[in-house]
Amino acid sequence: MAEESAVEVTYCAGWDPGSRKPVGVMGVEGARKRDSAGEPYAVLLTADARPRALLQIDWGRHYLGLFLFDEHGRRDRAYDYRELEPGLLDLRHYEQWRYASADEPEFPERGWHFTLTARPDSDTADVQLDHGGLFQTSHDIPERHRTLRRAPFGDWTAYADGRMLGFKRSAGDVTLVPARHKEDQEHREAATPLWGAPSGLRPRHLEALFTPGSRFTDTEFGVAIVTEPQPAGVLRVPTGAVIAADPSTLGSRDEPYTVMVPAGDHPLLIAGMRWESEGWNETTAMLRILDKPTASWELAVRPGQDIRLLGDDEFYGFGVDTGMGAFLDASGRDALAAAYEHRQQSGARDDDKETEAADPATGTNLIAYPSGRGDGSYPVWIGRTADGEVTCLVADMLVLHDMRPLPPTAPDTTVFLTPTPTGSGVRPEPKPADPEATAEFLATVGASIAAKKEQVSRR
């Protein structure tokens, strides 16, 4: 424990774990401007020439990250908060590491690693401990330990108080003082950021998927060539509420997307690609709504899904268990589920699964299509014109997502948009605990899970 309670504040672009020093040092006014503009920056808190805490802030992405350091300058605890309501931060993730030796680098691939994933609408968090095998379970976490008040710029001990910084005293006894650094102008102008706020999956190559002749390369299978899209039929959408789902498991849990499309009949296209060196193809599907250029994409979400909660490369998708996906109007969900099941049981050939199932009573139909790479979970992207009109819905089977485009593939000029969250408005006013109490609670949870894992291992 440190005897002094003076903490130096360094504003910077981020932290270099190799040199264990801040980089891109900036002045307080530069950081304040970034804070107001919703641009990313970092805050390093040091005492006795040793790093104690690092804050990574990006209000534009509703994110606050807090890292605490051990005595060797390694980050050993991490808090991931998301601002879902103005002024209130929800804990999304908590991580803790234990290092085997003083010279072990931070975040080792193997070692003691505890993770807690919380949800704002649940008192139960998913927890796991990776140490000599993965142990997964759940644990109750009260809302007071899942929430934190957003503090004014400069009030950094509201996130990491005195004891969290390694002092014997409370936050009220800690004095924040400016660190004596020169601004690092060269690094401030660097094009590549040192860190990025966690963000969900972004769409890639969607227009190229439906552009015949587009070419891509994959490290495993070689070169892929996009073929001519094939019409799969016309989807009748009387209500404008669209569902994407596995037609063989369609049920009440498959809710329509929050973005409505114009009611009417819309063509469904199946995009395909073939491998130059392989004898098989892969497919994905597009529901064409408007024959206009797509300028932007956003992730289709269902009620209660909030993309601000997603981590890197995560997405909300529809599940596939039978190798097929489908589009349909929500008003015919139950009838179409029964109609499709009846059709499958009537002896239809396996290669005839792409044809539609219809329900005359509701005037709806379901059009199914192969799910590209088989079972799994797949996102649906909503395309929009520059004026915001919906152009299409693409069920992305992630066929080309990680591939590198080759000539003559046209560059992608579309942008990604974040859909506006729809809050329920019924959440009671939480009463967050102080950060020190939350830190102690989470450390206790980690210790209890470690003890439980040890008990299970001995059986």
CSV table of C-alpha atoms in Angstrom, one decimal:
chain,number,residue,atom,x,y,z
A,1,MET,CA,0.0,0.0,0.0
A,2,ALA,CA,1.2,3.5,-0.9
A,3,GLU,CA,1.6,5.9,2.0
A,4,GLU,CA,1.1,9.0,-0.1
A,5,SER,CA,-2.3,9.9,-1.6
A,6,ALA,CA,-1.3,12.2,-4.5
A,7,VAL,CA,-2.2,10.7,-7.8
A,8,GLU,CA,-0.9,12.1,-11.1
A,9,VAL,CA,-3.2,12.4,-14.0
A,10,THR,CA,-1.9,11.9,-17.6
A,11,TYR,CA,-4.2,12.4,-20.6
A,12,CYS,CA,-3.1,10.4,-23.6
A,13,ALA,CA,-4.1,8.4,-26.6
A,14,GLY,CA,-3.5,5.1,-24.8
A,15,TRP,CA,-1.1,2.7,-23.0
A,16,ASP,CA,1.8,0.8,-24.5
A,17,PRO,CA,2.0,-2.6,-22.6
A,18,GLY,CA,5.4,-3.3,-24.1
A,19,SER,CA,7.1,-0.2,-22.7
A,20,ARG,CA,4.5,0.1,-19.9
A,21,LYS,CA,4.2,3.8,-20.6
A,22,PRO,CA,1.5,6.2,-21.9
A,23,VAL,CA,1.7,7.3,-25.5
A,24,GLY,CA,0.2,10.2,-27.3
A,25,VAL,CA,0.3,12.4,-24.3
A,26,MET,CA,-2.0,15.4,-24.6
A,27,GLY,CA,-3.0,18.4,-22.5
A,28,VAL,CA,-6.1,18.6,-20.4
A,29,GLU,CA,-7.9,20.9,-22.8
A,30,GLY,CA,-7.3,18.5,-25.7
A,31,ALA,CA,-8.7,15.7,-23.6
A,32,ARG,CA,-11.7,17.8,-22.6
A,33,LYS,CA,-12.5,18.6,-26.2
A,34,ARG,CA,-12.3,14.9,-27.1
A,35,ASP,CA,-14.6,14.1,-24.2
A,36,SER,CA,-17.2,16.7,-25.3
A,37,ALA,CA,-17.0,15.6,-28.9
A,38,GLY,CA,-17.4,11.9,-28.1
A,39,GLU,CA,-14.0,11.0,-29.4
A,40,PRO,CA,-11.7,8.4,-27.8
A,41,TYR,CA,-8.9,9.3,-25.3
A,42,ALA,CA,-7.4,7.7,-22.2
A,43,VAL,CA,-6.5,8.8,-18.7
A,44,LEU,CA,-3.6,7.3,-16.8
A,45,LEU,CA,-3.5,7.6,-13.0
A,46,THR,CA,-0.1,7.0,-11.4
A,47,ALA,CA,1.3,7.3,-7.9
A,48,ASP,CA,4.9,6.9,-6.7
A,49,ALA,CA,6.0,6.5,-10.4
A,50,ARG,CA,3.8,3.4,-10.7
A,51,PRO,CA,0.6,3.1,-12.9
A,52,ARG,CA,-2.5,2.5,-10.8
A,53,ALA,CA,-5.4,2.8,-13.2
A,54,LEU,CA,-6.1,3.4,-16.9
A,55,LEU,CA,-9.4,4.8,-18.2
A,56,GLN,CA,-10.3,4.4,-21.8
A,57,ILE,CA,-13.2,6.7,-22.7
A,58,ASP,CA,-15.3,6.9,-25.9
A,59,TRP,CA,-18.6,8.5,-25.2
A,60,GLY,CA,-19.4,8.4,-28.9
A,61,ARG,CA,-19.6,4.7,-28.6
A,62,HIS,CA,-21.1,4.8,-25.1
A,63,TYR,CA,-18.1,3.2,-23.6
A,64,LEU,CA,-16.0,3.5,-20.5
A,65,GLY,CA,-13.2,1.0,-19.8
A,66,LEU,CA,-11.3,0.8,-16.6
A,67,PHE,CA,-8.1,-1.2,-16.0
A,68,LEU,CA,-6.3,-1.6,-12.7
A,69,PHE,CA,-2.6,-2.4,-12.5
A,70,ASP,CA,-0.6,-4.8,-10.3
A,71,GLU,CA,2.7,-3.8,-8.7
A,72,HIS,CA,4.7,-4.8,-11.8
A,73,GLY,CA,2.8,-2.4,-14.1
A,74,ARG,CA,0.5,-5.1,-15.7
A,75,ARG,CA,-3.2,-4.7,-16.0
A,76,ASP,CA,-4.8,-7.4,-13.9
A,77,ARG,CA,-8.4,-6.2,-13.6
A,78,ALA,CA,-10.7,-4.8,-16.3
A,79,TYR,CA,-14.2,-3.2,-16.2
A,80,ASP,CA,-16.2,-2.6,-19.3
A,81,TYR,CA,-19.1,-0.2,-18.8
A,82,ARG,CA,-21.7,1.0,-21.4
A,83,GLU,CA,-23.9,4.1,-21.2
A,84,LEU,CA,-27.3,2.8,-22.1
A,85,GLU,CA,-29.2,5.6,-20.3
A,86,PRO,CA,-27.9,9.2,-20.0
A,87,GLY,CA,-25.7,9.5,-17.0
A,88,LEU,CA,-25.9,5.8,-16.1
A,89,LEU,CA,-23.2,3.3,-16.9
A,90,ASP,CA,-24.0,-0.5,-17.0
A,91,LEU,CA,-21.3,-3.0,-16.3
A,92,ARG,CA,-21.1,-5.3,-19.3
A,93,HIS,CA,-17.9,-7.3,-18.6
A,94,TYR,CA,-15.4,-7.7,-15.7
A,95,GLU,CA,-12.1,-9.6,-16.1
A,96,GLN,CA,-9.4,-10.6,-13.7
A,97,TRP,CA,-6.0,-12.1,-14.3
A,98,ARG,CA,-3.5,-13.7,-11.9
A,99,TYR,CA,0.1,-13.9,-13.1
A,100,ALA,CA,2.4,-16.8,-12.4
A,101,SER,CA,5.6,-14.7,-12.0
A,102,ALA,CA,6.8,-11.2,-11.9
A,103,ASP,CA,8.1,-11.2,-15.5
A,104,GLU,CA,5.1,-12.9,-17.1
A,105,PRO,CA,3.5,-10.6,-19.8
A,106,GLU,CA,0.0,-9.3,-19.3
A,107,PHE,CA,-3.0,-11.1,-20.6
A,108,PRO,CA,-1.3,-14.5,-21.2
A,109,GLU,CA,-3.1,-17.1,-23.3
A,110,ARG,CA,-2.8,-19.6,-20.6
A,111,GLY,CA,-3.2,-18.9,-16.9
A,112,TRP,CA,-5.8,-17.8,-14.3
A,113,HIS,CA,-8.4,-15.8,-16.1
A,114,PHE,CA,-11.8,-14.9,-14.6
A,115,THR,CA,-14.6,-13.4,-16.7
A,116,LEU,CA,-18.1,-12.1,-15.7
A,117,THR,CA,-20.6,-11.0,-18.3
A,118,ALA,CA,-23.6,-9.0,-17.0
A,119,ARG,CA,-26.9,-8.0,-18.6
A,120,PRO,CA,-28.7,-4.8,-17.7
A,121,ASP,CA,-32.1,-6.6,-17.5
A,122,SER,CA,-31.0,-9.5,-15.3
A,123,ASP,CA,-29.7,-10.1,-11.8
A,124,THR,CA,-27.8,-13.1,-13.0
A,125,ALA,CA,-24.4,-12.9,-14.7
A,126,ASP,CA,-22.6,-15.5,-16.7
A,127,VAL,CA,-19.2,-16.3,-15.2
A,128,GLN,CA,-16.3,-18.4,-16.3
A,129,LEU,CA,-12.9,-19.3,-14.9
A,130,ASP,CA,-10.2,-20.5,-17.3
A,131,HIS,CA,-7.4,-22.2,-15.3
A,132,GLY,CA,-6.5,-25.8,-16.0
A,133,GLY,CA,-9.7,-26.1,-18.0
A,134,LEU,CA,-12.8,-23.9,-18.5
A,135,PHE,CA,-15.4,-23.8,-15.7
A,136,GLN,CA,-18.7,-22.0,-16.6
A,137,THR,CA,-21.6,-21.2,-14.3
A,138,SER,CA,-23.8,-18.2,-13.3
A,139,HIS,CA,-23.9,-15.9,-10.3
A,140,ASP,CA,-26.3,-13.4,-8.9
A,141,ILE,CA,-25.1,-9.8,-9.1
A,142,PRO,CA,-27.3,-7.0,-7.6
A,143,GLU,CA,-28.1,-4.0,-9.8
A,144,ARG,CA,-26.1,-1.7,-7.5
A,145,HIS,CA,-23.0,-3.6,-8.5
A,146,ARG,CA,-24.0,-3.5,-12.2
A,147,THR,CA,-24.4,0.3,-12.5
A,148,LEU,CA,-22.2,3.3,-12.0
A,149,ARG,CA,-22.9,7.0,-12.3
A,150,ARG,CA,-21.2,8.9,-15.1
A,151,ALA,CA,-19.0,11.5,-13.5
A,152,PRO,CA,-18.0,14.9,-14.8
A,153,PHE,CA,-14.8,15.2,-16.8
A,154,GLY,CA,-11.9,15.2,-14.3
A,155,ASP,CA,-13.6,13.4,-11.5
A,156,TRP,CA,-11.7,10.2,-12.1
A,157,THR,CA,-11.9,8.8,-8.6
A,158,ALA,CA,-15.6,8.4,-9.1
A,159,TYR,CA,-14.6,5.3,-11.2
A,160,ALA,CA,-11.5,4.2,-9.3
A,161,ASP,CA,-11.4,5.4,-5.7
A,162,GLY,CA,-8.5,5.4,-3.2
A,163,ARG,CA,-8.5,1.7,-2.2
A,164,MET,CA,-8.8,0.6,-5.8
A,165,LEU,CA,-5.7,2.7,-6.6
A,166,GLY,CA,-3.8,1.0,-3.8
A,167,PHE,CA,-4.2,3.4,-1.0
A,168,LYS,CA,-5.4,2.7,2.6
A,169,ARG,CA,-7.6,5.7,2.5
A,170,SER,CA,-10.9,6.3,0.7
A,171,ALA,CA,-11.4,8.4,-2.5
A,172,GLY,CA,-12.0,11.6,-0.5
A,173,ASP,CA,-8.4,11.5,0.7
A,174,VAL,CA,-6.9,11.2,-2.8
A,175,THR,CA,-5.5,14.3,-4.4
A,176,LEU,CA,-5.4,14.4,-8.2
A,177,VAL,CA,-2.6,16.5,-9.7
A,178,PRO,CA,-1.4,17.0,-13.3
A,179,ALA,CA,1.4,14.8,-14.4
A,180,ARG,CA,4.5,16.6,-15.8
A,181,HIS,CA,4.6,15.3,-19.3
A,182,LYS,CA,5.2,17.0,-22.6
A,183,GLU,CA,2.5,16.6,-25.2
A,184,ASP,CA,3.4,14.0,-27.8
A,185,GLN,CA,2.3,15.8,-30.9
A,186,GLU,CA,3.6,13.1,-33.3
A,187,HIS,CA,1.6,10.3,-31.8
A,188,ARG,CA,-1.5,12.5,-31.5
A,189,GLU,CA,-1.6,12.8,-35.3
A,190,ALA,CA,-1.1,9.0,-35.9
A,191,ALA,CA,-3.7,7.5,-38.2
A,192,THR,CA,-4.0,4.2,-36.3
A,193,PRO,CA,-5.6,4.4,-32.9
A,194,LEU,CA,-4.0,2.6,-30.0
A,195,TRP,CA,-7.3,1.1,-28.9
A,196,GLY,CA,-10.9,1.0,-29.9
A,197,ALA,CA,-14.1,0.7,-27.9
A,198,PRO,CA,-15.7,-2.7,-28.2
A,199,SER,CA,-18.0,-2.8,-31.2
A,200,GLY,CA,-20.2,-5.3,-32.9
A,201,LEU,CA,-19.6,-7.0,-36.3
A,202,ARG,CA,-19.5,-4.7,-39.3
A,203,PRO,CA,-20.9,-5.8,-42.7
A,204,ARG,CA,-18.4,-6.4,-45.5
A,205,HIS,CA,-18.7,-7.0,-49.2
A,206,LEU,CA,-22.5,-7.0,-49.3
A,207,GLU,CA,-22.8,-5.2,-52.6
A,208,ALA,CA,-20.1,-7.4,-54.1
A,209,LEU,CA,-22.1,-10.5,-53.0
A,210,PHE,CA,-24.7,-9.5,-55.6
A,211,THR,CA,-22.4,-8.3,-58.3
A,212,PRO,CA,-21.5,-11.1,-60.8
A,213,GLY,CA,-17.8,-11.4,-61.5
A,214,SER,CA,-16.6,-10.0,-58.2
A,215,ARG,CA,-13.6,-12.0,-57.0
A,216,PHE,CA,-12.1,-12.7,-53.6
A,217,THR,CA,-9.3,-14.7,-52.2
A,218,ASP,CA,-9.3,-17.0,-49.2
A,219,THR,CA,-6.2,-18.5,-47.5
A,220,GLU,CA,-7.7,-21.9,-47.3
A,221,PHE,CA,-9.8,-22.4,-50.4
A,222,GLY,CA,-8.2,-20.0,-52.9
A,223,VAL,CA,-10.2,-17.7,-55.3
A,224,ALA,CA,-14.0,-17.3,-55.1
A,225,ILE,CA,-16.0,-15.8,-58.0
A,226,VAL,CA,-19.5,-14.3,-57.4
A,227,THR,CA,-22.1,-15.8,-59.8
A,228,GLU,CA,-25.3,-14.3,-61.2
A,229,PRO,CA,-28.0,-13.9,-58.4
A,230,GLN,CA,-30.9,-16.2,-58.8
A,231,PRO,CA,-34.5,-15.2,-58.2
A,232,ALA,CA,-36.1,-17.3,-55.4
A,233,GLY,CA,-39.7,-16.0,-55.7
A,234,VAL,CA,-41.7,-13.0,-54.4
A,235,LEU,CA,-42.3,-12.6,-50.7
A,236,ARG,CA,-45.7,-11.3,-49.7
A,237,VAL,CA,-45.3,-8.8,-46.8
A,238,PRO,CA,-48.7,-7.5,-45.9
A,239,THR,CA,-47.7,-6.0,-42.5
A,240,GLY,CA,-44.1,-4.9,-43.2
A,241,ALA,CA,-42.9,-6.8,-40.2
A,242,VAL,CA,-40.2,-9.2,-41.4
A,243,ILE,CA,-38.7,-12.3,-39.7
A,244,ALA,CA,-35.6,-14.2,-40.7
A,245,ALA,CA,-35.4,-17.7,-39.2
A,246,ASP,CA,-34.7,-21.4,-39.7
A,247,PRO,CA,-38.0,-22.5,-41.3
A,248,SER,CA,-37.8,-25.9,-39.6
A,249,THR,CA,-37.6,-24.5,-36.1
A,250,LEU,CA,-39.8,-21.4,-36.6
A,251,GLY,CA,-41.7,-20.5,-33.4
A,252,SER,CA,-42.8,-17.8,-31.0
A,253,ARG,CA,-39.2,-16.8,-30.1
A,254,ASP,CA,-38.7,-15.7,-33.7
A,255,GLU,CA,-39.8,-12.1,-33.4
A,256,PRO,CA,-39.9,-9.6,-36.3
A,257,TYR,CA,-37.2,-6.9,-36.7
A,258,THR,CA,-37.8,-3.5,-35.2
A,259,VAL,CA,-37.4,-1.8,-38.6
A,260,MET,CA,-40.5,-2.1,-40.7
A,261,VAL,CA,-40.4,-2.3,-44.5
A,262,PRO,CA,-43.1,-1.1,-46.9
A,263,ALA,CA,-46.0,-3.5,-47.2
A,264,GLY,CA,-46.3,-5.3,-50.5
A,265,ASP,CA,-44.6,-8.0,-52.6
A,266,HIS,CA,-40.8,-8.0,-52.7
A,267,PRO,CA,-38.5,-10.2,-54.7
A,268,LEU,CA,-36.0,-12.5,-53.0
A,269,LEU,CA,-32.6,-13.0,-54.6
A,270,ILE,CA,-30.2,-15.8,-53.8
A,271,ALA,CA,-26.5,-14.7,-54.3
A,272,GLY,CA,-24.0,-17.4,-55.1
A,273,MET,CA,-20.3,-17.9,-55.5
A,274,ARG,CA,-18.1,-20.7,-56.6
A,275,TRP,CA,-14.5,-21.7,-55.8
A,276,GLU,CA,-12.2,-21.8,-58.7
A,277,SER,CA,-10.4,-24.9,-57.3
A,278,GLU,CA,-13.4,-26.6,-55.6
A,279,GLY,CA,-16.5,-28.3,-56.8
A,280,TRP,CA,-19.0,-26.6,-54.5
A,281,ASN,CA,-20.7,-23.3,-54.1
A,282,GLU,CA,-22.0,-21.1,-51.2
A,283,THR,CA,-25.0,-18.9,-51.0
A,284,THR,CA,-26.7,-16.0,-49.2
A,285,ALA,CA,-30.0,-14.2,-49.7
A,286,MET,CA,-31.3,-10.7,-50.2
A,287,LEU,CA,-34.9,-9.4,-49.9
A,288,ARG,CA,-35.1,-6.5,-52.3
A,289,ILE,CA,-37.3,-3.7,-51.1
A,290,LEU,CA,-36.4,-0.7,-53.3
A,291,ASP,CA,-34.5,-0.7,-56.5
A,292,LYS,CA,-32.2,2.2,-55.5
A,293,PRO,CA,-28.5,2.3,-54.5
A,294,THR,CA,-27.6,1.3,-51.0
A,295,ALA,CA,-25.6,4.0,-49.2
A,296,SER,CA,-25.5,2.5,-45.7
A,297,TRP,CA,-26.1,-0.6,-43.6
A,298,GLU,CA,-27.3,-1.2,-40.1
A,299,LEU,CA,-27.7,-4.4,-38.1
A,300,ALA,CA,-31.3,-5.7,-38.0
A,301,VAL,CA,-32.4,-6.2,-34.3
A,302,ARG,CA,-35.4,-7.5,-32.5
A,303,PRO,CA,-37.1,-5.9,-29.5
A,304,GLY,CA,-34.8,-5.7,-26.5
A,305,GLN,CA,-31.6,-6.1,-28.5
A,306,ASP,CA,-29.2,-3.2,-28.1
A,307,ILE,CA,-26.0,-3.2,-30.2
A,308,ARG,CA,-24.3,-0.9,-27.7
A,309,LEU,CA,-23.9,-4.1,-25.6
A,310,LEU,CA,-22.0,-6.0,-28.3
A,311,GLY,CA,-18.3,-6.8,-28.0
A,312,ASP,CA,-15.8,-7.0,-30.8
A,313,ASP,CA,-17.2,-8.9,-33.8
A,314,GLU,CA,-20.4,-9.9,-31.9
A,315,PHE,CA,-23.8,-9.6,-33.5
A,316,TYR,CA,-27.5,-10.5,-33.0
A,317,GLY,CA,-28.4,-13.1,-35.5
A,318,PHE,CA,-31.0,-15.8,-36.3
A,319,GLY,CA,-30.1,-19.3,-35.6
A,320,VAL,CA,-29.9,-22.1,-38.1
A,321,ASP,CA,-30.1,-25.8,-37.1
A,322,THR,CA,-31.2,-27.5,-40.3
A,323,GLY,CA,-29.0,-25.8,-42.9
A,324,MET,CA,-31.8,-23.5,-44.1
A,325,GLY,CA,-32.8,-19.9,-43.6
A,326,ALA,CA,-36.1,-18.1,-44.6
A,327,PHE,CA,-37.8,-14.7,-44.8
A,328,LEU,CA,-41.4,-14.3,-44.0
A,329,ASP,CA,-44.0,-11.7,-42.8
A,330,ALA,CA,-44.6,-11.9,-39.0
A,331,SER,CA,-48.4,-12.2,-39.4
A,332,GLY,CA,-48.1,-15.7,-41.0
A,333,ARG,CA,-45.4,-17.1,-38.6
A,334,ASP,CA,-47.4,-19.8,-36.9
A,335,ALA,CA,-49.4,-20.9,-40.0
A,336,LEU,CA,-46.3,-20.9,-42.1
A,337,ALA,CA,-44.3,-22.9,-39.6
A,338,ALA,CA,-47.0,-25.6,-39.7
A,339,ALA,CA,-47.2,-25.4,-43.5
A,340,TYR,CA,-43.4,-25.8,-43.9
A,341,GLU,CA,-43.3,-28.7,-41.5
A,342,HIS,CA,-46.2,-30.4,-43.4
A,343,ARG,CA,-44.4,-29.8,-46.7
A,344,GLN,CA,-41.1,-31.4,-45.3
A,345,GLN,CA,-43.0,-34.4,-44.0
A,346,SER,CA,-44.8,-34.9,-47.3
A,347,GLY,CA,-41.8,-36.4,-49.0
A,348,ALA,CA,-40.3,-33.3,-50.7
A,349,ARG,CA,-36.9,-33.9,-52.1
A,350,ASP,CA,-33.9,-32.5,-50.2
A,351,ASP,CA,-32.9,-30.5,-53.3
A,352,ASP,CA,-36.3,-29.0,-53.4
A,353,LYS,CA,-36.1,-27.2,-50.1
A,354,GLU,CA,-35.8,-23.7,-51.6
A,355,THR,CA,-39.4,-23.5,-52.8
A,356,GLU,CA,-41.9,-21.6,-50.8
A,357,ALA,CA,-44.5,-22.5,-48.3
A,358,ALA,CA,-47.7,-20.5,-48.4
A,359,ASP,CA,-50.8,-19.8,-46.2
A,360,PRO,CA,-53.9,-18.7,-48.1
A,361,ALA,CA,-55.7,-17.7,-45.0
A,362,THR,CA,-53.2,-14.9,-44.1
A,363,GLY,CA,-52.0,-14.2,-47.6
A,364,THR,CA,-48.4,-14.8,-46.6
A,365,ASN,CA,-45.7,-17.0,-47.7
A,366,LEU,CA,-42.3,-18.2,-46.6
A,367,ILE,CA,-39.3,-18.5,-48.9
A,368,ALA,CA,-36.5,-20.7,-47.7
A,369,TYR,CA,-32.9,-20.8,-48.9
A,370,PRO,CA,-29.7,-22.7,-48.1
A,371,SER,CA,-27.7,-21.2,-45.3
A,372,GLY,CA,-24.4,-20.9,-47.0
A,373,ARG,CA,-21.9,-22.4,-44.5
A,374,GLY,CA,-24.5,-24.5,-42.7
A,375,ASP,CA,-25.8,-24.4,-39.1
A,376,GLY,CA,-24.9,-21.5,-36.8
A,377,SER,CA,-26.0,-17.9,-36.2
A,378,TYR,CA,-26.2,-15.3,-39.0
A,379,PRO,CA,-26.8,-11.5,-39.0
A,380,VAL,CA,-29.3,-9.7,-41.2
A,381,TRP,CA,-28.3,-6.2,-42.5
A,382,ILE,CA,-30.7,-3.5,-43.5
A,383,GLY,CA,-29.7,-1.4,-46.4
A,384,ARG,CA,-30.8,2.2,-46.8
A,385,THR,CA,-30.6,5.0,-49.4
A,386,ALA,CA,-28.8,8.2,-48.6
A,387,ASP,CA,-32.3,9.6,-47.6
A,388,GLY,CA,-32.8,6.7,-45.2
A,389,GLU,CA,-35.3,4.6,-47.2
A,390,VAL,CA,-35.0,0.8,-46.8
A,391,THR,CA,-33.6,-0.8,-49.9
A,392,CYS,CA,-33.1,-4.4,-48.8
A,393,LEU,CA,-32.6,-6.9,-46.1
A,394,VAL,CA,-29.6,-9.2,-46.5
A,395,ALA,CA,-29.3,-12.5,-44.6
A,396,ASP,CA,-25.5,-12.5,-44.4
A,397,MET,CA,-24.1,-16.1,-44.3
A,398,LEU,CA,-20.6,-14.5,-43.8
A,399,VAL,CA,-19.4,-16.3,-46.9
A,400,LEU,CA,-17.1,-13.5,-48.0
A,401,HIS,CA,-16.7,-11.6,-44.7
A,402,ASP,CA,-13.1,-12.4,-44.0
A,403,MET,CA,-11.9,-12.6,-47.6
A,404,ARG,CA,-9.7,-10.1,-49.5
A,405,PRO,CA,-11.3,-8.6,-52.6
A,406,LEU,CA,-9.5,-9.0,-56.0
A,407,PRO,CA,-9.9,-7.0,-59.2
A,408,PRO,CA,-12.4,-6.3,-60.8
A,409,THR,CA,-14.3,-6.1,-57.5
A,410,ALA,CA,-15.5,-2.6,-56.9
A,411,PRO,CA,-14.5,-0.9,-53.6
A,412,ASP,CA,-17.2,-0.7,-51.0
A,413,THR,CA,-18.3,2.9,-50.4
A,414,THR,CA,-21.2,2.2,-48.0
A,415,VAL,CA,-21.2,3.2,-44.4
A,416,PHE,CA,-22.3,1.5,-41.2
A,417,LEU,CA,-25.0,3.1,-39.1
A,418,THR,CA,-26.0,2.4,-35.5
A,419,PRO,CA,-29.8,1.8,-35.1
A,420,THR,CA,-31.4,4.0,-32.5
A,421,PRO,CA,-32.0,2.0,-29.3
A,422,THR,CA,-35.6,1.6,-28.2
A,423,GLY,CA,-35.7,1.7,-24.4
A,424,SER,CA,-38.6,0.3,-22.4
A,425,GLY,CA,-38.9,3.3,-20.2
A,426,VAL,CA,-40.0,1.2,-17.2
A,427,ARG,CA,-36.6,0.6,-15.5
A,428,PRO,CA,-36.7,1.8,-11.9
A,429,GLU,CA,-34.1,4.3,-10.8
A,430,PRO,CA,-31.1,2.3,-9.7
A,431,LYS,CA,-28.9,3.1,-6.7
A,432,PRO,CA,-25.4,2.3,-7.7
A,433,ALA,CA,-22.9,1.3,-5.1
A,434,ASP,CA,-19.6,3.1,-4.8
A,435,PRO,CA,-16.8,1.7,-7.0
A,436,GLU,CA,-14.8,0.3,-4.2
A,437,ALA,CA,-17.8,-1.7,-2.9
A,438,THR,CA,-18.3,-3.1,-6.4
A,439,ALA,CA,-14.6,-3.9,-6.8
A,440,GLU,CA,-14.7,-5.9,-3.6
A,441,PHE,CA,-17.9,-7.6,-4.5
A,442,LEU,CA,-16.5,-8.7,-7.9
A,443,ALA,CA,-13.3,-9.9,-6.4
A,444,THR,CA,-15.3,-12.0,-3.9
A,445,VAL,CA,-17.3,-13.5,-6.8
A,446,GLY,CA,-14.0,-14.4,-8.6
A,447,ALA,CA,-12.7,-16.1,-5.4
A,448,SER,CA,-15.9,-18.0,-4.8
A,449,ILE,CA,-15.9,-19.3,-8.4
A,450,ALA,CA,-12.3,-20.4,-8.0
A,451,ALA,CA,-13.2,-22.3,-4.9
A,452,LYS,CA,-16.2,-23.9,-6.6
A,453,LYS,CA,-14.1,-25.0,-9.5
A,454,GLU,CA,-11.5,-26.5,-7.2
A,455,GLN,CA,-14.3,-28.3,-5.3
A,456,VAL,CA,-15.7,-29.7,-8.6
A,457,SER,CA,-12.2,-30.8,-9.8
A,458,ARG,CA,-11.7,-32.9,-6.6
A,459,ARG,CA,-14.8,-34.9,-7.2
